[in-house]
mmCIF file with all atom_site columns, C-alpha atoms in Angstrom:
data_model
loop_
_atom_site.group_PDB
_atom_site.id
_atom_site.type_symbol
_atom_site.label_atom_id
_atom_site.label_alt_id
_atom_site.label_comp_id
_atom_site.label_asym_id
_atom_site.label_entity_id
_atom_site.label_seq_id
_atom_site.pdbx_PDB_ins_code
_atom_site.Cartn_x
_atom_site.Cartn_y
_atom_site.Cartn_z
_atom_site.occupancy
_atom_site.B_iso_or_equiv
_atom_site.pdbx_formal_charge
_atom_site.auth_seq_id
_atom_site.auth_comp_id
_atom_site.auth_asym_id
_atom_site.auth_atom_id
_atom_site.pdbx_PDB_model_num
ATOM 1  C CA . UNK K 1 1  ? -4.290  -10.387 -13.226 1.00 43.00 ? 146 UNK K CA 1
ATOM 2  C CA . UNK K 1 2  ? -6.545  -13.406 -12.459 1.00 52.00 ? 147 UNK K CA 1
ATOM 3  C CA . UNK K 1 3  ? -10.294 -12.312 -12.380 1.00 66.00 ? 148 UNK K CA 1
ATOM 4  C CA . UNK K 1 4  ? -11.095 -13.127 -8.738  1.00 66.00 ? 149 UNK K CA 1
ATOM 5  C CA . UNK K 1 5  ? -14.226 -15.098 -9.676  1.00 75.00 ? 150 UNK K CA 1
ATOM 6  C CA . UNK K 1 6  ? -11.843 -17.679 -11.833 1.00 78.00 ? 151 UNK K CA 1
ATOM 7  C CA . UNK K 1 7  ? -9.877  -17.592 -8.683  1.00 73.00 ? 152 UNK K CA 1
ATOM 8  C CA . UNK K 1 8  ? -12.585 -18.473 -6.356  1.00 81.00 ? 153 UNK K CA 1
ATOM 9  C CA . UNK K 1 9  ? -13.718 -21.374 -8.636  1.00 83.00 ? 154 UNK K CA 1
ATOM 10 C CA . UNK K 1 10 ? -10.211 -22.282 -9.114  1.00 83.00 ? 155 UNK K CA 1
ATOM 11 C CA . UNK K 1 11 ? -9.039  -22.429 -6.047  1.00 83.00 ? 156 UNK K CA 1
ATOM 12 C CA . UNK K 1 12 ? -11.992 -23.187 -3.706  1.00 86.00 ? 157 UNK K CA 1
ATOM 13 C CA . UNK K 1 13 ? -14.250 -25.085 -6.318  1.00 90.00 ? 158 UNK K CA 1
ATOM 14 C CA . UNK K 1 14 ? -17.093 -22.109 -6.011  1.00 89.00 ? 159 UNK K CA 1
ATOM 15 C CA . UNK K 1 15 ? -19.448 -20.350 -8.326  1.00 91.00 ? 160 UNK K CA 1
ATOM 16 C CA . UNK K 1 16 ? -21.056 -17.689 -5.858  1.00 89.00 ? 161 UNK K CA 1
ATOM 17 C CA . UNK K 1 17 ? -23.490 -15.185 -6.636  1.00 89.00 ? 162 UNK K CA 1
ATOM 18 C CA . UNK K 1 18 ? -24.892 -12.808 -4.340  1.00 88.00 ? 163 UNK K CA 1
ATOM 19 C CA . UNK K 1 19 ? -29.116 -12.716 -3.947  1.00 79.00 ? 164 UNK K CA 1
ATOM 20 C CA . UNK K 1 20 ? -31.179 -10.057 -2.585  1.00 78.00 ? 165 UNK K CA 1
ATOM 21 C CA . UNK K 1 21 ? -30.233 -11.200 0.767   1.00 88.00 ? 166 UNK K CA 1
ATOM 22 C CA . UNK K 1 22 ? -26.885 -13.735 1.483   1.00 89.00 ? 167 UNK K CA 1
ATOM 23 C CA . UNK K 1 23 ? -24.361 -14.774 -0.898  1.00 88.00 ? 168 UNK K CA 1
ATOM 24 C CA . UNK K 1 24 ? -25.866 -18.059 -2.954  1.00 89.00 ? 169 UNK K CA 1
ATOM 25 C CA . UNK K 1 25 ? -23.435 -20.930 -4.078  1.00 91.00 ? 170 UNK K CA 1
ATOM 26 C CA . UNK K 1 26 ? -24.580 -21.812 -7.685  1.00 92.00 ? 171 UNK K CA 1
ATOM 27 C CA . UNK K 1 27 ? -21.831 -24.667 -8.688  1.00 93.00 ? 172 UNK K CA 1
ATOM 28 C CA . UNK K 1 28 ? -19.334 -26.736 -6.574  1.00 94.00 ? 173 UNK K CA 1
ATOM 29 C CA . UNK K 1 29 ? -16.686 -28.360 -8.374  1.00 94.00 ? 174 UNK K CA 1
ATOM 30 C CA . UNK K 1 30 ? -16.487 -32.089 -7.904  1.00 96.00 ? 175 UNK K CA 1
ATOM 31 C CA . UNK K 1 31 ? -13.398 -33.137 -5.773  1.00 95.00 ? 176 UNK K CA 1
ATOM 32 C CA . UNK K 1 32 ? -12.706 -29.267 -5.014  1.00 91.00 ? 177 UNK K CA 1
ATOM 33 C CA . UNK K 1 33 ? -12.289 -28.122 -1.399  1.00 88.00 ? 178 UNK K CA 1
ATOM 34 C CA . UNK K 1 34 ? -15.894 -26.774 -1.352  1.00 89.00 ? 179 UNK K CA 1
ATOM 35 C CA . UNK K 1 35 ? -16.893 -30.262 -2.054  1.00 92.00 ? 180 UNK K CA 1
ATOM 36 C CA . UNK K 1 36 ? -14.595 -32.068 0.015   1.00 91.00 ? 181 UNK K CA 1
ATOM 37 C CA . UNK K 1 37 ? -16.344 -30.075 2.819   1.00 87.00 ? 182 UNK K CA 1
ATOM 38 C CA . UNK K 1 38 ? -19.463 -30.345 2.352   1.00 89.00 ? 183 UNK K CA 1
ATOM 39 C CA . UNK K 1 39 ? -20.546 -27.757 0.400   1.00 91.00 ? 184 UNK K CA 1
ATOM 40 C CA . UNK K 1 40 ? -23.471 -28.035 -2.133  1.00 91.00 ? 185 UNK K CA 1
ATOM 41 C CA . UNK K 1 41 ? -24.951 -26.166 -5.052  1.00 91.00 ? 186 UNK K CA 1
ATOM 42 C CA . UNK K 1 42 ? -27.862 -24.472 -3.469  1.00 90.00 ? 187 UNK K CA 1
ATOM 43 C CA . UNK K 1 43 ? -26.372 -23.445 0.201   1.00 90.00 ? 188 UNK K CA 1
ATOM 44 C CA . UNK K 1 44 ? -26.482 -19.834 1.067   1.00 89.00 ? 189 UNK K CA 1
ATOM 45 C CA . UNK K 1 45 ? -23.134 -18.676 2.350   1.00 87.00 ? 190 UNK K CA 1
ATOM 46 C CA . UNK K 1 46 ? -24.432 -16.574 5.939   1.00 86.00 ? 191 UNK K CA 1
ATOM 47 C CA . UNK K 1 47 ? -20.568 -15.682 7.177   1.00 85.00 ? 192 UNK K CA 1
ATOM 48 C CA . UNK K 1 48 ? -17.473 -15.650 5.128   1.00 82.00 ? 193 UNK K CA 1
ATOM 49 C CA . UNK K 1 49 ? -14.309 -15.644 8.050   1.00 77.00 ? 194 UNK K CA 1
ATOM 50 C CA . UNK K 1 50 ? -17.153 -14.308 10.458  1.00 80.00 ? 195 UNK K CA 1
ATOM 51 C CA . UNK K 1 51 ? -18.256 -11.366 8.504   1.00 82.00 ? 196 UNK K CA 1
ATOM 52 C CA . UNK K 1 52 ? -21.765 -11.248 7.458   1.00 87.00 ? 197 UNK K CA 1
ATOM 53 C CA . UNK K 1 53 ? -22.339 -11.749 3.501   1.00 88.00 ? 198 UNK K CA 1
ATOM 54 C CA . UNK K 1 54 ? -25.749 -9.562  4.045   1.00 90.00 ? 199 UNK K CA 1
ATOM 55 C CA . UNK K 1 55 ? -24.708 -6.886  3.763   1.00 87.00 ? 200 UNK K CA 1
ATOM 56 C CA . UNK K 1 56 ? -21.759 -6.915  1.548   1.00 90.00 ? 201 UNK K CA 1
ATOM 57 C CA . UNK K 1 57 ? -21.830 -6.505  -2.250  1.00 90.00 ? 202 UNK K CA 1
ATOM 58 C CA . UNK K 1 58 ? -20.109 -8.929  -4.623  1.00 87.00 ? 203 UNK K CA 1
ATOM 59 C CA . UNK K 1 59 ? -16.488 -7.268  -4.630  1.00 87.00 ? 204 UNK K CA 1
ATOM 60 C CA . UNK K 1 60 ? -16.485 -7.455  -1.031  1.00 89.00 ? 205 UNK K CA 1
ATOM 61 C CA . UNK K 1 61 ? -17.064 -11.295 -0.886  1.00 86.00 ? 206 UNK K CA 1
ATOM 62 C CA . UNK K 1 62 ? -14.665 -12.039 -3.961  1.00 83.00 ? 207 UNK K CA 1
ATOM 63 C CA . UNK K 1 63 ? -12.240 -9.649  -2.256  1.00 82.00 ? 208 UNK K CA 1
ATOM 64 C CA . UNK K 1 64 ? -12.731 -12.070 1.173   1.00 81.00 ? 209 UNK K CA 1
ATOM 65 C CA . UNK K 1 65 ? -11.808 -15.305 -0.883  1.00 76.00 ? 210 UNK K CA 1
ATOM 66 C CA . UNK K 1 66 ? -8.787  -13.478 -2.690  1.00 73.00 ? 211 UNK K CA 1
ATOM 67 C CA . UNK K 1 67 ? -7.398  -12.561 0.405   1.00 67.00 ? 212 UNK K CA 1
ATOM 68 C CA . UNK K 1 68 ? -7.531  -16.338 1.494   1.00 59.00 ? 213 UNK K CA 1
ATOM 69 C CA . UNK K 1 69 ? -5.828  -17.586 -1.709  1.00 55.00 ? 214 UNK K CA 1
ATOM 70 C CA . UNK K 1 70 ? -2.405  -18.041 -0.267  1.00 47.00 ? 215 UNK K CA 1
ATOM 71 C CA . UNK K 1 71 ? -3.744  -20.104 2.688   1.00 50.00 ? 216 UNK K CA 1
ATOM 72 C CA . UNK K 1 72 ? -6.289  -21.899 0.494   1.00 45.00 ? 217 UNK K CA 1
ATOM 73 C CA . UNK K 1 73 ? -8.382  -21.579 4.559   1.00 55.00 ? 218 UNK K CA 1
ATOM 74 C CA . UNK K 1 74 ? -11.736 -20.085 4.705   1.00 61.00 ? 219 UNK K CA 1
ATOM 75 C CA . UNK K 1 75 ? -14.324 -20.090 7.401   1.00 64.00 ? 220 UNK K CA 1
ATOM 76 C CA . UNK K 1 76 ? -17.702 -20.164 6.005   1.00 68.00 ? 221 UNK K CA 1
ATOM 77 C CA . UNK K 1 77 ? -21.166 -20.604 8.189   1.00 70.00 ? 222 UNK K CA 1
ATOM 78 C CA . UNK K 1 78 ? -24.120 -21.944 5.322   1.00 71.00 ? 223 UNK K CA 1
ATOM 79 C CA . UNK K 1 79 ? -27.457 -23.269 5.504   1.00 72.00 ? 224 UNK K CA 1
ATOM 80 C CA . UNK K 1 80 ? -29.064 -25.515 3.420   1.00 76.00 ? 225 UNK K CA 1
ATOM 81 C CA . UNK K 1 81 ? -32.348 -26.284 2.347   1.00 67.00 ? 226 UNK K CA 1
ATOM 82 C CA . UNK K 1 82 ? -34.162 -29.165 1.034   1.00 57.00 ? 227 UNK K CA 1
ATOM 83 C CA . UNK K 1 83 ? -37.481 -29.845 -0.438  1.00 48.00 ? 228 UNK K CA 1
#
């Protein structure tokens, strides 16, 4: 079985990792999904499909994206911050 964070970087373009708070996006793939919408290394990942990434844990929001694999469709609501 595929480890589900190969997955989510596979098929979504995503290294995530989840902070005290939100889940964090460390690394978007260039030309990947993530990247073709607008996603950047740095954005914190508030809503995954309209559930709150506060308070889940890190299975929870790799479980999330491997549910989507088949549709390769994910809602996500991010912010970003710049200096």
């Amino acid at each position: 079985a595929e480890d589900t964070t190969e997955l989510i970087f596979k098929k979504f373009g995503l290294v995530i990792q989840k902070e005290d708070d939100y889940a964090h996006v460390l690394a978007v793939r260039p030309d990947s999904p993530a990247d073709k919408n607008g996603i950047h290394h740095g954005d914190i990942i508030r809503q995954l499909n309209r559930v709150s990434t506060l308070r889940l844990n890190m299975y929870e929001i790799r479980r999330l994206f491997s549910i989507q694999e088949a549709t390769f469709s994910i809602i996500l609501s991010y912010d970003r911050f710049r200096d």
